[in-house]
XYZ file of C-alpha atoms in Angstrom:
619
model
C -19.893 8.695 31.357
C -19.357 4.946 31.192
C -18.291 2.619 28.411
C -19.720 -0.866 27.966
C -17.526 -3.966 27.748
C -18.995 -7.282 26.631
C -16.972 -10.495 26.884
C -18.052 -13.842 25.451
C -16.766 -16.889 27.317
C -15.917 -20.300 25.853
C -19.517 -21.412 26.444
C -20.725 -18.494 24.254
C -22.251 -16.743 27.251
C -21.960 -12.950 27.270
C -20.766 -10.985 30.302
C -21.417 -7.225 30.424
C -19.560 -4.693 32.538
C -19.460 -0.888 32.704
C -16.292 1.127 33.093
C -15.668 4.865 33.289
C -13.680 6.311 30.431
C -10.700 7.236 32.609
C -10.588 3.717 34.078
C -10.846 2.262 30.588
C -7.928 4.371 29.300
C -5.905 3.349 32.321
C -6.708 -0.305 31.571
C -5.447 -0.224 27.961
C -1.959 0.948 28.958
C -1.023 -2.700 29.553
C -1.775 -5.836 27.556
C -4.280 -8.497 28.514
C -3.361 -11.778 30.138
C -1.497 -13.852 27.574
C -0.493 -10.736 25.566
C -3.435 -11.315 23.236
C -3.371 -7.814 21.731
C 0.343 -8.029 20.918
C -0.144 -11.425 19.307
C -3.111 -10.097 17.335
C -0.978 -7.248 15.987
C 1.757 -9.667 14.922
C -0.870 -11.772 13.178
C -2.260 -8.748 11.313
C 1.241 -7.648 10.296
C 2.092 -11.032 8.811
C -1.247 -12.242 7.482
C -3.307 -9.123 6.756
C -3.329 -10.050 3.034
C -4.904 -13.440 3.700
C -8.443 -14.382 4.577
C -8.736 -15.998 7.934
C -9.250 -15.166 11.576
C -7.143 -14.802 14.663
C -8.023 -17.739 16.893
C -7.891 -15.798 20.172
C -9.726 -12.685 18.942
C -12.829 -13.572 20.966
C -10.753 -13.499 24.146
C -10.737 -9.706 23.804
C -13.971 -8.092 25.008
C -15.934 -5.752 22.739
C -15.938 -2.107 23.795
C -19.098 -0.060 23.088
C -18.032 3.551 23.737
C -21.172 5.392 22.644
C -23.685 4.117 25.169
C -24.229 2.343 28.421
C -25.707 -1.038 27.520
C -27.653 -3.833 29.111
C -28.412 -7.355 27.935
C -32.009 -8.165 27.071
C -33.707 -11.506 27.628
C -32.087 -13.017 24.537
C -28.618 -11.836 25.565
C -28.465 -9.046 22.982
C -27.004 -5.659 23.956
C -29.476 -2.767 23.978
C -28.987 0.876 24.912
C -29.659 2.005 28.444
C -28.231 5.544 28.169
C -26.545 7.498 25.338
C -23.084 8.859 26.219
C -22.953 11.705 23.711
C -19.908 10.246 21.968
C -19.199 9.481 18.321
C -16.571 6.790 17.740
C -14.330 7.227 14.703
C -11.615 5.008 13.298
C -8.666 6.230 11.199
C -6.802 3.645 9.171
C -5.027 1.811 7.894
C -1.998 3.669 9.224
C 1.598 2.462 9.021
C 4.159 2.675 11.772
C 4.378 4.374 15.138
C 4.973 7.821 13.630
C 1.689 7.831 11.694
C -0.252 6.511 14.685
C 1.197 9.153 17.025
C 0.669 11.897 14.438
C -3.003 10.938 14.077
C -3.488 11.073 17.850
C -1.695 14.418 18.055
C -3.813 15.973 15.315
C -7.007 14.655 16.917
C -5.962 16.275 20.212
C -5.945 19.689 18.498
C -9.738 19.726 18.356
C -11.434 20.606 21.665
C -14.191 18.086 20.932
C -11.805 15.106 21.153
C -12.400 13.168 24.360
C -9.876 10.385 23.705
C -7.603 9.011 20.994
C -5.758 5.694 21.143
C -4.382 2.934 18.925
C -6.801 0.175 17.884
C -6.230 -3.497 18.623
C -4.854 -4.170 15.127
C -2.050 -1.653 15.629
C -2.990 -0.073 12.301
C -5.853 2.230 13.317
C -6.478 5.079 15.729
C -9.817 5.241 17.544
C -11.128 8.723 18.290
C -13.977 9.439 20.721
C -15.675 12.762 19.959
C -18.118 14.614 22.225
C -21.374 15.658 20.541
C -24.677 17.064 21.750
C -27.954 18.498 20.429
C -28.531 22.237 20.395
C -31.167 21.770 23.088
C -28.425 20.533 25.414
C -30.340 17.396 26.377
C -29.113 14.053 25.085
C -31.775 11.781 23.542
C -33.154 9.255 25.979
C -34.697 6.546 23.777
C -32.882 4.083 21.575
C -34.508 5.334 18.340
C -33.959 9.007 19.154
C -30.330 8.356 19.999
C -29.813 6.412 16.772
C -31.434 9.163 14.715
C -29.260 11.793 16.414
C -26.146 9.665 15.929
C -26.877 9.362 12.200
C -27.098 13.125 11.875
C -23.964 13.730 13.914
C -21.784 11.062 12.332
C -21.298 12.588 8.821
C -20.476 16.004 10.293
C -17.951 14.640 12.778
C -16.395 12.308 10.197
C -16.011 15.136 7.666
C -14.482 17.462 10.278
C -11.784 15.009 11.368
C -11.182 13.819 7.806
C -10.369 17.395 6.735
C -8.068 17.894 9.727
C -6.088 14.700 9.184
C -5.812 15.061 5.420
C -4.659 18.658 5.754
C -1.860 17.364 7.971
C -0.990 14.709 5.377
C -1.746 11.847 7.771
C -4.834 10.254 6.291
C -3.968 10.674 2.609
C -4.525 6.975 1.992
C -6.423 6.148 5.179
C -10.155 6.151 5.871
C -11.832 8.235 8.547
C -15.099 6.473 9.261
C -17.464 5.330 12.011
C -15.633 2.778 14.128
C -18.064 -0.066 13.418
C -17.115 0.036 9.739
C -13.480 -0.816 10.390
C -13.541 -4.606 10.127
C -9.862 -5.059 10.931
C -10.589 -5.014 14.643
C -14.366 -4.771 14.770
C -16.823 -7.625 14.344
C -20.064 -7.347 12.451
C -22.606 -5.726 14.760
C -25.461 -4.957 12.427
C -26.370 -1.685 10.789
C -27.110 0.479 13.817
C -24.353 3.067 14.025
C -24.964 3.601 17.718
C -23.644 0.076 18.239
C -20.152 1.087 17.102
C -17.599 -1.054 18.885
C -14.040 -2.301 18.785
C -11.948 -4.950 20.479
C -10.074 -4.283 23.701
C -6.805 -2.652 22.714
C -3.363 -1.619 23.935
C -1.871 1.894 24.008
C 0.683 2.920 26.625
C 0.095 6.613 25.956
C -3.571 7.289 25.063
C -4.799 10.869 24.730
C -7.561 11.947 27.138
C -9.363 15.250 27.578
C -12.064 15.034 30.285
C -13.054 18.665 29.577
C -13.806 18.171 25.877
C -16.371 20.586 24.399
C -19.244 18.857 22.622
C -19.954 19.653 18.972
C -23.461 21.128 18.714
C -25.634 19.205 16.254
C -28.706 20.938 14.828
C -32.029 19.367 14.049
C -31.383 19.547 10.303
C -28.104 19.032 8.440
C -27.362 19.378 4.743
C -24.622 16.754 4.784
C -25.534 13.335 3.393
C -26.858 11.066 6.121
C -26.065 7.422 6.630
C -29.116 5.225 6.430
C -30.278 2.295 8.532
C -31.330 0.214 5.516
C -28.502 1.423 3.261
C -30.948 3.154 0.891
C -31.422 6.758 -0.183
C -35.019 7.918 -0.518
C -35.823 9.416 -3.943
C -38.133 12.082 -2.486
C -35.723 13.370 0.179
C -36.941 16.909 0.807
C -33.549 17.987 2.204
C -31.683 17.486 -1.105
C -33.449 18.679 -4.233
C -32.587 20.627 -7.336
C -29.840 20.406 -9.941
C -27.175 17.873 -8.979
C -29.166 16.363 -6.115
C -29.149 12.859 -7.610
C -25.391 13.081 -8.166
C -24.749 14.222 -4.593
C -26.888 11.434 -3.210
C -25.160 8.910 -5.469
C -21.734 9.998 -4.198
C -23.003 9.832 -0.607
C -24.227 6.279 -1.179
C -20.977 5.159 -2.777
C -18.876 6.683 0.007
C -21.108 5.059 2.589
C -20.445 1.592 1.193
C -17.087 1.740 -0.600
C -13.697 3.342 -0.653
C -12.191 4.397 -3.981
C -8.700 5.392 -5.050
C -7.042 6.063 -8.400
C -3.928 3.936 -8.790
C -1.564 6.256 -10.653
C 0.846 3.408 -11.468
C -1.689 1.047 -13.015
C -3.794 3.866 -14.464
C -7.200 2.783 -13.168
C -9.529 3.286 -10.209
C -9.716 0.629 -7.479
C -12.361 -0.001 -4.846
C -13.045 -2.056 -1.745
C -16.159 -2.449 0.428
C -15.836 -0.637 3.744
C -17.436 -3.497 5.656
C -15.365 -6.207 3.948
C -12.009 -4.470 3.566
C -10.095 -7.752 3.951
C -11.098 -8.734 0.407
C -8.571 -6.157 -0.781
C -8.576 -3.589 -3.554
C -10.005 -4.548 -6.945
C -10.121 -2.636 -10.262
C -13.371 -0.845 -11.088
C -14.040 -2.548 -14.418
C -17.196 -2.427 -16.511
C -18.843 -5.244 -14.573
C -18.216 -3.479 -11.250
C -19.591 -0.196 -12.616
C -22.762 -1.946 -13.731
C -23.125 -3.552 -10.302
C -22.701 -0.203 -8.559
C -25.304 1.332 -10.845
C -27.762 -1.461 -10.030
C -27.159 -0.963 -6.299
C -27.886 2.741 -6.650
C -31.100 2.143 -8.582
C -32.259 -0.451 -6.060
C -31.603 2.173 -3.378
C -34.049 4.515 -5.126
C -31.661 6.634 -7.206
C -32.410 7.257 -10.875
C -28.836 6.884 -12.161
C -27.078 4.896 -14.858
C -23.712 3.260 -15.199
C -22.299 6.303 -17.020
C -22.839 8.360 -13.848
C -20.752 5.831 -11.922
C -18.085 5.928 -14.636
C -17.891 9.718 -14.518
C -17.388 9.687 -10.755
C -14.751 6.924 -10.516
C -12.775 8.462 -13.395
C -12.866 11.994 -11.981
C -10.500 13.962 -9.752
C -13.008 13.541 -6.925
C -11.366 10.154 -6.344
C -8.104 10.492 -4.407
C -4.842 9.575 -6.096
C -2.750 6.717 -4.764
C 0.783 5.713 -5.738
C 1.626 2.395 -4.048
C 5.345 2.694 -4.794
C 5.711 6.174 -3.334
C 3.588 5.123 -0.369
C 5.850 2.176 0.432
C 9.121 4.053 -0.015
C 7.838 6.962 2.058
C 6.791 4.588 4.845
C 10.224 2.962 5.202
C 12.388 6.023 4.529
C 14.519 7.106 7.446
C 14.129 3.826 9.377
C 17.448 2.160 8.403
C 19.240 0.781 11.475
C 22.718 0.861 9.862
C 23.073 -2.853 9.135
C 24.261 -3.833 5.628
C 21.166 -5.678 4.385
C 22.161 -5.212 0.742
C 25.495 -6.948 1.293
C 23.866 -9.796 3.217
C 21.362 -10.336 0.411
C 24.073 -10.327 -2.261
C 26.095 -12.894 -0.312
C 23.243 -15.388 -0.431
C 24.199 -15.844 -4.112
C 27.217 -18.201 -4.228
C 29.670 -17.211 -6.964
C 33.408 -16.869 -7.537
C 32.960 -13.449 -9.177
C 34.764 -11.041 -6.793
C 32.782 -8.034 -8.047
C 29.273 -9.492 -7.643
C 28.453 -7.886 -4.293
C 29.351 -4.359 -5.439
C 27.674 -4.758 -8.831
C 24.492 -6.080 -7.247
C 24.486 -3.146 -4.793
C 24.826 -0.658 -7.648
C 22.058 -2.326 -9.645
C 19.709 -2.429 -6.643
C 20.268 1.282 -5.953
C 19.542 1.990 -9.622
C 16.279 0.041 -9.352
C 15.147 2.057 -6.313
C 16.265 5.290 -7.982
C 14.117 4.301 -10.958
C 11.085 3.946 -8.683
C 11.839 7.301 -7.073
C 11.967 8.988 -10.484
C 15.631 9.948 -10.146
C 16.718 8.235 -13.395
C 14.954 10.812 -15.537
C 17.705 11.021 -18.191
C 18.847 7.406 -18.342
C 17.044 4.284 -17.248
C 18.548 1.487 -15.168
C 20.667 0.180 -18.063
C 22.166 -2.870 -16.333
C 20.621 -6.198 -15.370
C 22.001 -9.070 -13.284
C 22.107 -12.352 -15.238
C 22.096 -15.384 -12.933
C 23.467 -18.485 -14.681
C 23.298 -22.040 -13.361
C 21.630 -25.351 -13.917
C 18.009 -25.768 -12.849
C 17.035 -26.000 -9.192
C 19.377 -23.294 -7.886
C 16.516 -21.014 -6.661
C 17.233 -18.275 -9.211
C 13.583 -17.396 -9.849
C 12.743 -17.558 -6.138
C 15.578 -15.133 -5.388
C 14.414 -12.713 -8.087
C 10.857 -12.677 -6.765
C 12.033 -12.222 -3.169
C 13.579 -8.858 -4.081
C 10.126 -7.227 -4.159
C 8.180 -6.552 -0.899
C 4.879 -8.324 -0.358
C 2.989 -5.034 -0.706
C 4.455 -4.535 -4.171
C 4.387 -8.098 -5.518
C 1.909 -6.993 -8.177
C 4.918 -5.213 -9.703
C 6.890 -8.419 -10.358
C 6.650 -9.987 -13.833
C 8.414 -13.126 -15.019
C 6.433 -14.017 -18.133
C 6.969 -11.028 -20.421
C 6.834 -11.865 -24.138
C 9.361 -9.615 -25.871
C 7.841 -10.154 -29.313
C 4.741 -8.193 -28.201
C 6.452 -4.813 -28.269
C 3.463 -2.680 -27.287
C 2.761 -4.836 -24.226
C 6.428 -4.717 -23.287
C 6.520 -0.918 -23.399
C 3.359 -0.714 -21.330
C 4.844 -3.149 -18.805
C 7.878 -0.876 -18.462
C 5.645 1.821 -16.951
C 3.495 -0.461 -14.782
C 5.803 -3.136 -13.352
C 8.700 -2.695 -10.949
C 10.930 -5.664 -11.727
C 10.847 -7.761 -14.896
C 12.562 -11.135 -14.762
C 13.731 -12.281 -18.190
C 13.405 -15.918 -17.208
C 15.059 -18.485 -19.486
C 17.161 -15.729 -21.068
C 18.841 -18.246 -23.362
C 15.548 -18.643 -25.252
C 15.585 -14.996 -26.414
C 16.563 -14.854 -30.070
C 19.949 -13.213 -30.831
C 18.266 -10.707 -33.135
C 16.003 -9.569 -30.264
C 18.976 -9.359 -27.893
C 21.013 -7.151 -30.182
C 18.068 -5.024 -31.303
C 14.892 -4.460 -29.306
C 16.137 -5.599 -25.872
C 19.398 -3.664 -26.144
C 17.448 -0.452 -26.756
C 14.691 -1.272 -24.276
C 16.904 -1.747 -21.252
C 18.346 1.786 -21.396
C 15.092 3.730 -21.864
C 14.222 6.373 -19.268
C 10.602 6.724 -20.432
C 8.242 4.892 -22.756
C 5.847 6.201 -25.365
C 2.663 4.176 -25.508
C -0.908 4.631 -26.693
C -3.366 3.538 -24.002
C -6.169 1.129 -24.885
C -8.894 3.201 -26.546
C -6.565 6.206 -26.360
C -6.432 8.769 -29.151
C -2.767 9.685 -29.037
C 0.610 8.397 -27.883
C 1.587 9.412 -24.339
C 4.970 9.589 -22.626
C 5.102 7.582 -19.381
C 8.000 7.431 -16.904
C 9.711 4.076 -16.761
C 9.433 2.121 -13.515
C 10.696 -1.349 -14.370
C 14.211 -2.658 -13.970
C 15.427 -5.974 -15.370
C 16.953 -9.134 -13.989
C 17.525 -12.373 -15.904
C 18.144 -16.088 -15.379
C 19.595 -18.748 -17.663
C 20.536 -22.427 -17.585
C 23.420 -22.277 -20.117
C 26.578 -20.180 -20.240
C 26.886 -19.184 -23.926
C 23.956 -16.786 -24.092
C 25.117 -13.197 -24.809
C 24.719 -12.876 -28.573
C 25.531 -9.176 -29.102
C 29.204 -8.336 -28.554
C 28.310 -4.638 -28.112
C 25.526 -5.363 -25.627
C 27.423 -7.343 -22.999
C 27.882 -4.224 -20.858
C 24.116 -4.215 -20.252
C 24.264 -7.464 -18.256
C 26.095 -8.553 -15.112
C 26.694 -12.207 -15.875
C 27.262 -14.349 -12.774
C 27.657 -18.118 -12.766
C 26.448 -19.717 -9.531
C 28.565 -22.284 -7.740
C 25.617 -23.616 -5.751
C 21.953 -22.984 -4.902
C 20.998 -19.520 -3.664
C 20.158 -19.462 0.048
C 16.481 -18.500 0.209
C 15.843 -19.955 3.668
C 15.948 -16.593 5.430
C 13.144 -14.072 5.122
C 14.225 -10.839 3.440
C 13.727 -7.764 5.645
C 12.312 -5.639 2.842
C 11.607 -2.563 4.954
C 15.224 -2.304 6.108
C 16.531 -3.261 2.665
C 14.710 -0.409 0.954
C 15.343 1.979 3.828
C 19.082 1.322 3.387
C 18.849 1.846 -0.374
C 17.162 5.214 0.080
C 19.676 6.252 2.727
C 22.593 5.395 0.412
C 21.017 7.284 -2.474
C 20.393 10.334 -0.281
C 24.053 10.165 0.793
C 25.136 10.340 -2.849
C 26.265 6.757 -3.510
C 26.294 6.214 -7.308
C 23.642 4.031 -8.879
C 25.504 3.447 -12.140
C 28.721 1.738 -13.238
C 31.600 4.023 -14.184
C 33.852 3.372 -17.181
C 36.285 1.205 -15.243
C 33.490 -0.924 -13.787
C 31.877 -1.221 -17.223
C 35.144 -2.550 -18.682
C 35.333 -5.091 -15.869
C 31.757 -6.202 -16.584
C 32.452 -6.624 -20.304
C 35.654 -8.550 -19.575
C 33.818 -10.770 -17.099
C 31.031 -11.419 -19.617
C 33.409 -12.773 -22.251
C 32.914 -16.297 -20.897
C 29.147 -16.008 -21.481
C 29.283 -14.778 -25.075
C 27.574 -16.779 -27.777
C 29.950 -17.165 -30.717
C 28.238 -16.058 -33.936
C 28.608 -17.870 -37.295
C 30.665 -14.895 -38.535
C 33.076 -15.210 -35.630
C 33.431 -18.984 -35.905
C 34.128 -18.819 -39.648
C 36.478 -15.836 -39.405
C 38.585 -17.444 -36.657
C 38.754 -20.664 -38.684
C 40.800 -18.950 -41.445
C 42.018 -15.673 -39.906
C 43.366 -14.265 -36.648
C 43.951 -10.677 -35.469
C 47.505 -9.583 -36.159
C 49.527 -8.866 -33.044
C 52.345 -6.808 -34.610
C 52.874 -4.468 -37.553
C 55.394 -6.807 -39.155
C 53.019 -9.749 -39.549
C 49.809 -10.212 -41.479
C 48.224 -7.778 -43.933
C 45.618 -5.052 -44.095
C 42.376 -6.160 -45.779
C 38.944 -4.633 -46.244
C 35.795 -6.426 -45.070
C 34.913 -7.156 -48.702
C 38.285 -8.770 -49.374
C 38.058 -10.952 -46.261
C 34.485 -11.893 -47.145
C 35.461 -12.933 -50.691
C 38.309 -15.097 -49.441
C 36.018 -16.845 -46.967
C 33.451 -17.369 -49.720
C 36.101 -18.867 -51.996
C 37.143 -21.303 -49.260
C 33.726 -22.508 -48.054
C 31.608 -21.857 -51.147
C 27.864 -22.374 -50.833
C 28.149 -23.377 -47.186
C 28.738 -19.720 -46.229
C 25.840 -18.736 -43.952
C 26.863 -15.305 -42.676
C 24.664 -13.025 -44.773
C 26.039 -10.214 -46.940
C 29.126 -8.054 -46.868
C 27.379 -5.292 -44.857
C 26.465 -7.648 -42.017
C 29.974 -9.140 -42.055
C 31.452 -5.638 -41.930
C 29.434 -4.816 -38.817
C 30.799 -7.947 -37.171
C 34.406 -6.978 -37.938
C 33.905 -3.411 -36.674
C 32.716 -4.779 -33.309
C 35.552 -7.309 -32.991
C 37.401 -5.805 -29.998
C 40.891 -7.240 -30.493
C 41.020 -6.728 -34.283
C 43.229 -3.731 -35.289
C 41.736 -1.453 -37.953
C 42.481 1.757 -39.854
C 40.895 4.092 -42.369
C 42.174 4.150 -45.992
C 41.036 5.102 -49.478
C 39.392 1.721 -49.820
C 37.504 2.229 -46.567
C 38.100 0.509 -43.234
C 40.911 -2.046 -43.339
C 41.581 -4.761 -40.783
C 44.993 -6.132 -39.814
C 44.631 -9.913 -40.064
C 46.850 -12.954 -40.124
C 45.867 -15.791 -42.430
C 45.908 -19.258 -40.870
């Protein structure tokens, strides 16, 4: 059994060589000259979310594991002999543990010939032995392709069940290797031409005594098609539900679907163009999928597509849980939270600890641990413009979760705000000083402490209760911004003494791994009473003095001893102020003025027959 390697030189000339499978596996235990595979993996890790190509990718030869090849007169590879192998690819996978687990699970099946990491470092390639019941492998190109098409769905389904049962491929795809574009070029539609780039794996799995899976002449599983169509008169799939089964087979052949439980909609991506990323399945996409199905010979309508993509047949996917699960347990012990806090220059001695507590509360919110109380504090970064406040806020969220960052929320649109609380991860209240005092002391004050939100979905028939995900952070360019004297404990006001240092890249994986480790160890993610008093005392310099306060302090002062001043009700104080300033009084009615006095921290008060009395000293 020999694999085919085809290398294209700088003059675009192809060079073909054959290598036994054991020699090939021995070869991939070390990198190529120039460490091309390692550099490719670094490129994929940093730029996998961008369109583009790795310049040296063509230096790596293509490996065709399923057949011995030869080059025809035009330089195209054609089959010389079928190897009896099906090449699968599992991915994307994250981290060494997932890659090793996938290889280990594949080794449990006696049909696995080899399993090794793909050139991207994010997939595992599995070579599976197959054979016809007659025991004789097909000899011609067309017969081999036909056999491969019948074997591929069965083998793919078998390994998909194994890996998903082990919890490895929950969000990964098990598919023919040629459909994994991350490290496979476009090679046409013939599945027998499955290939991948030369790779690197120091510990590949190899079983030279693998037992071939016996493939019958007829299979009931949906078959992949050369021309990507499904014949309407297929005699192997008739009866009730046949059109639906064939529709699902067609969709799975071309696309991958997942239900995003955070955003509340189904997403899709083409299997052959995965680099375009996941996109929502909106009405336009559903119509396009329906047209594709009809052009492929299926008598279906867009409502059939809608029923499928909105059903439990589509796997669930929670991007937040996926990310946190991937980084959990990887913390190396370094204090990344402290280092990040110290990039914010301030004279506030408590900033580092307060930021740490807030960050842990944000992660706890994502993990669903704040089920009784939401993350009820928010850092408030105060400085003049150009101090990198917004850049710092955005850098707190990993690249994979940047969709969860929002800095343009309009608080007046209350329904949208509540919905955002369940769909975003971090909301930046940019230009906090532009929020009206009435909104600060009312809607925002209540919003920031919610643990869940009640919202009616678009086109929904009833109000639903959704867990809150979002935490808050805020920025401002002026210092007198906190309008509600009772709401200052909700914000951690910090005035910057210089620009925030955003020159260093944040190690998000270690940052969030540390946060989870601290939470698991029991570190609190809330401010205790003493810390809350310190926050309120620190925020005094950022309070916005109300008209009531300015006018009251113009003519009165809190009494400091029992011997001075007098006890007066809110109504009496209000009347005296009105008599002094007359029509220029702009502080509303007695009830509003009474609320102001009751929240005045340093003003002594007592209960009497006349109501609440305040001990004041007239100026």
